[in-house]
PDB file of C-alpha atoms in Angstrom:
ATOM      1  CA  MET A   1      81.661 149.478  89.691  1.00 47.00           C
ATOM      2  CA  LYS A   2      79.268 147.886  92.145  1.00 49.00           C
ATOM      3  CA  GLU A   3      80.969 146.045  95.006  1.00 50.00           C
ATOM      4  CA  GLN A   4      80.181 142.330  95.232  1.00 46.00           C
ATOM      5  CA  PRO A   5      78.639 141.165  98.504  1.00 45.00           C
ATOM      6  CA  TYR A   6      80.899 139.133 100.749  1.00 42.00           C
ATOM      7  CA  ARG A   7      80.670 135.402 100.074  1.00 40.00           C
ATOM      8  CA  GLU A   8      82.172 132.746 102.282  1.00 44.00           C
ATOM      9  CA  GLU A   9      84.637 130.672 100.287  1.00 51.00           C
ATOM     10  CA  MET A  10      83.371 127.300  99.202  1.00 66.00           C
ATOM     11  CA  MET A  11      84.669 124.330 101.104  1.00 80.00           C
ATOM     12  CA  SER A  12      87.287 122.279  99.244  1.00 95.00           C
ATOM     13  CA  ILE A  13      86.373 118.784  98.079  1.00 96.00           C
ATOM     14  CA  ARG A  14      88.961 117.423 100.486  1.00 97.00           C
ATOM     15  CA  ASP A  15      87.237 119.183 103.390  1.00 97.00           C
ATOM     16  CA  GLU A  16      83.765 118.057 102.245  1.00 96.00           C
ATOM     17  CA  LEU A  17      84.830 114.416 102.027  1.00 98.00           C
ATOM     18  CA  GLN A  18      86.773 114.594 105.298  1.00 98.00           C
ATOM     19  CA  GLU A  19      83.577 115.780 107.014  1.00 97.00           C
ATOM     20  CA  LEU A  20      81.829 112.633 105.769  1.00 98.00           C
ATOM     21  CA  TRP A  21      84.724 110.457 106.954  1.00 98.00           C
ATOM     22  CA  ASP A  22      84.589 112.202 110.344  1.00 98.00           C
ATOM     23  CA  ILE A  23      80.888 111.262 110.639  1.00 98.00           C
ATOM     24  CA  TYR A  24      81.822 107.677 109.770  1.00 97.00           C
ATOM     25  CA  VAL A  25      84.655 107.546 112.338  1.00 97.00           C
ATOM     26  CA  ALA A  26      82.406 108.957 115.086  1.00 97.00           C
ATOM     27  CA  ALA A  27      79.776 106.297 114.339  1.00 97.00           C
ATOM     28  CA  TYR A  28      82.441 103.586 114.254  1.00 95.00           C
ATOM     29  CA  ARG A  29      83.919 104.642 117.598  1.00 94.00           C
ATOM     30  CA  ASP A  30      80.388 104.630 119.081  1.00 95.00           C
ATOM     31  CA  GLY A  31      79.758 101.078 117.814  1.00 94.00           C
ATOM     32  CA  ASP A  32      76.958 102.414 115.576  1.00 97.00           C
ATOM     33  CA  ALA A  33      76.877 100.057 112.566  1.00 97.00           C
ATOM     34  CA  ALA A  34      73.802 101.775 111.090  1.00 98.00           C
ATOM     35  CA  GLY A  35      75.545 105.141 111.381  1.00 98.00           C
ATOM     36  CA  CYS A  36      78.582 103.735 109.561  1.00 98.00           C
ATOM     37  CA  ALA A  37      76.403 102.340 106.777  1.00 98.00           C
ATOM     38  CA  ALA A  38      74.472 105.617 106.443  1.00 97.00           C
ATOM     39  CA  VAL A  39      77.438 107.279 104.693  1.00 98.00           C
ATOM     40  CA  PHE A  40      77.168 104.728 101.842  1.00 98.00           C
ATOM     41  CA  THR A  41      74.731 104.787  98.903  1.00 97.00           C
ATOM     42  CA  PRO A  42      71.991 102.116  99.027  1.00 97.00           C
ATOM     43  CA  ASP A  43      73.797 100.138  96.271  1.00 97.00           C
ATOM     44  CA  ALA A  44      77.360 100.730  97.526  1.00 98.00           C
ATOM     45  CA  GLU A  45      80.121  98.134  97.577  1.00 98.00           C
ATOM     46  CA  LEU A  46      82.782  97.689 100.242  1.00 98.00           C
ATOM     47  CA  HIS A  47      85.838  95.560  99.463  1.00 98.00           C
ATOM     48  CA  SER A  48      88.173  94.606 102.287  1.00 93.00           C
ATOM     49  CA  PRO A  49      91.025  92.253 103.137  1.00 90.00           C
ATOM     50  CA  TYR A  50      89.276  91.687 106.492  1.00 88.00           C
ATOM     51  CA  ALA A  51      86.034  90.138 105.162  1.00 92.00           C
ATOM     52  CA  ALA A  52      84.139  89.139 102.047  1.00 95.00           C
ATOM     53  CA  ALA A  53      82.860  91.992  99.869  1.00 97.00           C
ATOM     54  CA  ALA A  54      79.684  93.659 101.119  1.00 98.00           C
ATOM     55  CA  ARG A  55      77.197  94.843  98.505  1.00 98.00           C
ATOM     56  CA  GLY A  56      74.330  97.134  99.488  1.00 98.00           C
ATOM     57  CA  ARG A  57      73.804  99.247 102.575  1.00 98.00           C
ATOM     58  CA  ALA A  58      72.234  96.381 104.577  1.00 98.00           C
ATOM     59  CA  ALA A  59      75.272  94.131 103.983  1.00 98.00           C
ATOM     60  CA  ILE A  60      77.620  97.019 104.821  1.00 98.00           C
ATOM     61  CA  GLU A  61      75.706  97.610 108.066  1.00 98.00           C
ATOM     62  CA  ALA A  62      75.886  93.900 108.942  1.00 98.00           C
ATOM     63  CA  LEU A  63      79.651  93.880 108.331  1.00 97.00           C
ATOM     64  CA  HIS A  64      80.092  96.960 110.491  1.00 96.00           C
ATOM     65  CA  GLY A  65      77.988  95.251 113.169  1.00 96.00           C
ATOM     66  CA  VAL A  66      80.822  92.747 113.476  1.00 94.00           C
ATOM     67  CA  TRP A  67      83.638  95.254 113.097  1.00 92.00           C
ATOM     68  CA  THR A  68      82.309  97.803 115.587  1.00 92.00           C
ATOM     69  CA  GLN A  69      81.970  95.199 118.349  1.00 90.00           C
ATOM     70  CA  HIS A  70      85.697  95.732 118.849  1.00 83.00           C
ATOM     71  CA  ALA A  71      85.739  99.478 118.180  1.00 84.00           C
ATOM     72  CA  THR A  72      88.232 101.591 120.060  1.00 82.00           C
ATOM     73  CA  PRO A  73      88.589 105.349 120.448  1.00 86.00           C
ATOM     74  CA  ASP A  74      91.839 104.980 118.485  1.00 88.00           C
ATOM     75  CA  LYS A  75      90.102 104.727 115.074  1.00 91.00           C
ATOM     76  CA  THR A  76      91.311 107.463 112.704  1.00 94.00           C
ATOM     77  CA  LEU A  77      90.774 108.146 109.033  1.00 96.00           C
ATOM     78  CA  GLY A  78      92.386 111.092 107.270  1.00 97.00           C
ATOM     79  CA  ILE A  79      92.375 112.034 103.615  1.00 98.00           C
ATOM     80  CA  ILE A  80      95.725 111.966 101.830  1.00 97.00           C
ATOM     81  CA  GLU A  81      94.394 113.126  98.448  1.00 97.00           C
ATOM     82  CA  ALA A  82      90.970 113.880  96.980  1.00 98.00           C
ATOM     83  CA  GLY A  83      89.385 115.165  93.809  1.00 97.00           C
ATOM     84  CA  ALA A  84      86.054 115.568  92.055  1.00 97.00           C
ATOM     85  CA  SER A  85      84.502 115.910  88.635  1.00 96.00           C
ATOM     86  CA  GLY A  86      80.814 116.553  88.250  1.00 92.00           C
ATOM     87  CA  HIS A  87      78.731 114.312  90.487  1.00 93.00           C
ATOM     88  CA  LEU A  88      81.645 111.959  91.304  1.00 96.00           C
ATOM     89  CA  ALA A  89      84.516 112.386  93.751  1.00 98.00           C
ATOM     90  CA  TRP A  90      87.277 110.205  95.130  1.00 98.00           C
ATOM     91  CA  SER A  91      89.545 110.054  98.122  1.00 98.00           C
ATOM     92  CA  LEU A  92      92.614 108.171  99.177  1.00 98.00           C
ATOM     93  CA  ALA A  93      92.646 108.080 102.961  1.00 98.00           C
ATOM     94  CA  ALA A  94      94.849 106.501 105.614  1.00 96.00           C
ATOM     95  CA  TYR A  95      93.115 104.602 108.375  1.00 94.00           C
ATOM     96  CA  SER A  96      94.356 103.255 111.665  1.00 93.00           C
ATOM     97  CA  GLU A  97      92.745 101.293 114.432  1.00 84.00           C
ATOM     98  CA  GLY A  98      95.843 100.688 116.480  1.00 72.00           C
ATOM     99  CA  GLU A  99      98.110  97.670 116.616  1.00 68.00           C
ATOM    100  CA  ALA A 100      95.401  95.184 117.573  1.00 62.00           C
ATOM    101  CA  THR A 101      93.133  95.852 114.591  1.00 66.00           C
ATOM    102  CA  GLY A 102      95.099  97.230 111.677  1.00 80.00           C
ATOM    103  CA  ASN A 103      96.227 100.052 109.461  1.00 90.00           C
ATOM    104  CA  GLY A 104      95.958 100.794 105.776  1.00 93.00           C
ATOM    105  CA  THR A 105      94.466 102.946 103.072  1.00 96.00           C
ATOM    106  CA  SER A 106      90.972 103.379 101.752  1.00 96.00           C
ATOM    107  CA  LEU A 107      90.340 104.292  98.114  1.00 98.00           C
ATOM    108  CA  SER A 108      86.741 105.419  97.716  1.00 98.00           C
ATOM    109  CA  VAL A 109      84.436 106.818  95.046  1.00 98.00           C
ATOM    110  CA  PHE A 110      81.641 109.141  96.152  1.00 98.00           C
ATOM    111  CA  GLU A 111      78.408 110.211  94.432  1.00 97.00           C
ATOM    112  CA  ARG A 112      76.771 113.583  95.026  1.00 96.00           C
ATOM    113  CA  GLN A 113      73.188 113.078  96.104  1.00 94.00           C
ATOM    114  CA  ALA A 114      70.667 115.188  94.140  1.00 87.00           C
ATOM    115  CA  ALA A 115      71.477 118.679  92.938  1.00 69.00           C
ATOM    116  CA  GLY A 116      73.419 120.468  95.653  1.00 70.00           C
ATOM    117  CA  GLY A 117      73.171 117.480  97.987  1.00 79.00           C
ATOM    118  CA  GLY A 118      75.912 115.931 100.032  1.00 93.00           C
ATOM    119  CA  TRP A 119      78.255 113.085  99.175  1.00 97.00           C
ATOM    120  CA  LEU A 120      77.825 109.376  99.887  1.00 98.00           C
ATOM    121  CA  ILE A 121      80.283 106.545  99.284  1.00 98.00           C
ATOM    122  CA  ARG A 122      79.488 104.415  96.231  1.00 98.00           C
ATOM    123  CA  MET A 123      82.597 102.195  96.190  1.00 98.00           C
ATOM    124  CA  CYS A 124      85.211 101.639  98.899  1.00 98.00           C
ATOM    125  CA  SER A 125      88.289  99.470  98.805  1.00 97.00           C
ATOM    126  CA  LEU A 126      90.267  98.944 102.006  1.00 95.00           C
ATOM    127  CA  ASN A 127      93.909  97.999 101.616  1.00 93.00           C
ATOM    128  CA  SER A 128      95.893  96.804 104.612  1.00 89.00           C
ATOM    129  CA  THR A 129      99.429  98.065 105.090  1.00 85.00           C
ATOM    130  CA  ASP A 130     100.045  95.566 107.873  1.00 76.00           C
ATOM    131  CA  PRO A 131     102.451  92.682 107.190  1.00 69.00           C
ATOM    132  CA  GLY A 132     100.705  89.434 106.351  1.00 61.00           C
ATOM    133  CA  GLN A 133      97.366  90.923 105.272  1.00 52.00           C
TER     134      GLN A 133
END
């Protein structure tokens, strides 16, 4: 029997989506609203208890322009659970920006871009876990 060539194991969906979230967090910490919006599809929606819904990448960038004015190096976002089927994926992630800004969860749906392409966020819903939100 012919030996199969060594193949690096494929990255898990959780790891793939966490990489995208890590890009987002780095942009957020840098105050880069365009960088934050770049991880969303052009027709994405972002729903939040902190602002009115943003529809489309331009609106998401504008919203992040406000949010990132107060960005701190404390921003974190880590996946709790994730899954995928075909060209769609989802993640439930915990976010934190410290006591001054807020904490919560983010439930997001991702779309794979073109055959073999990376993931972008199509729908994101932020849910505060802070009292009174």
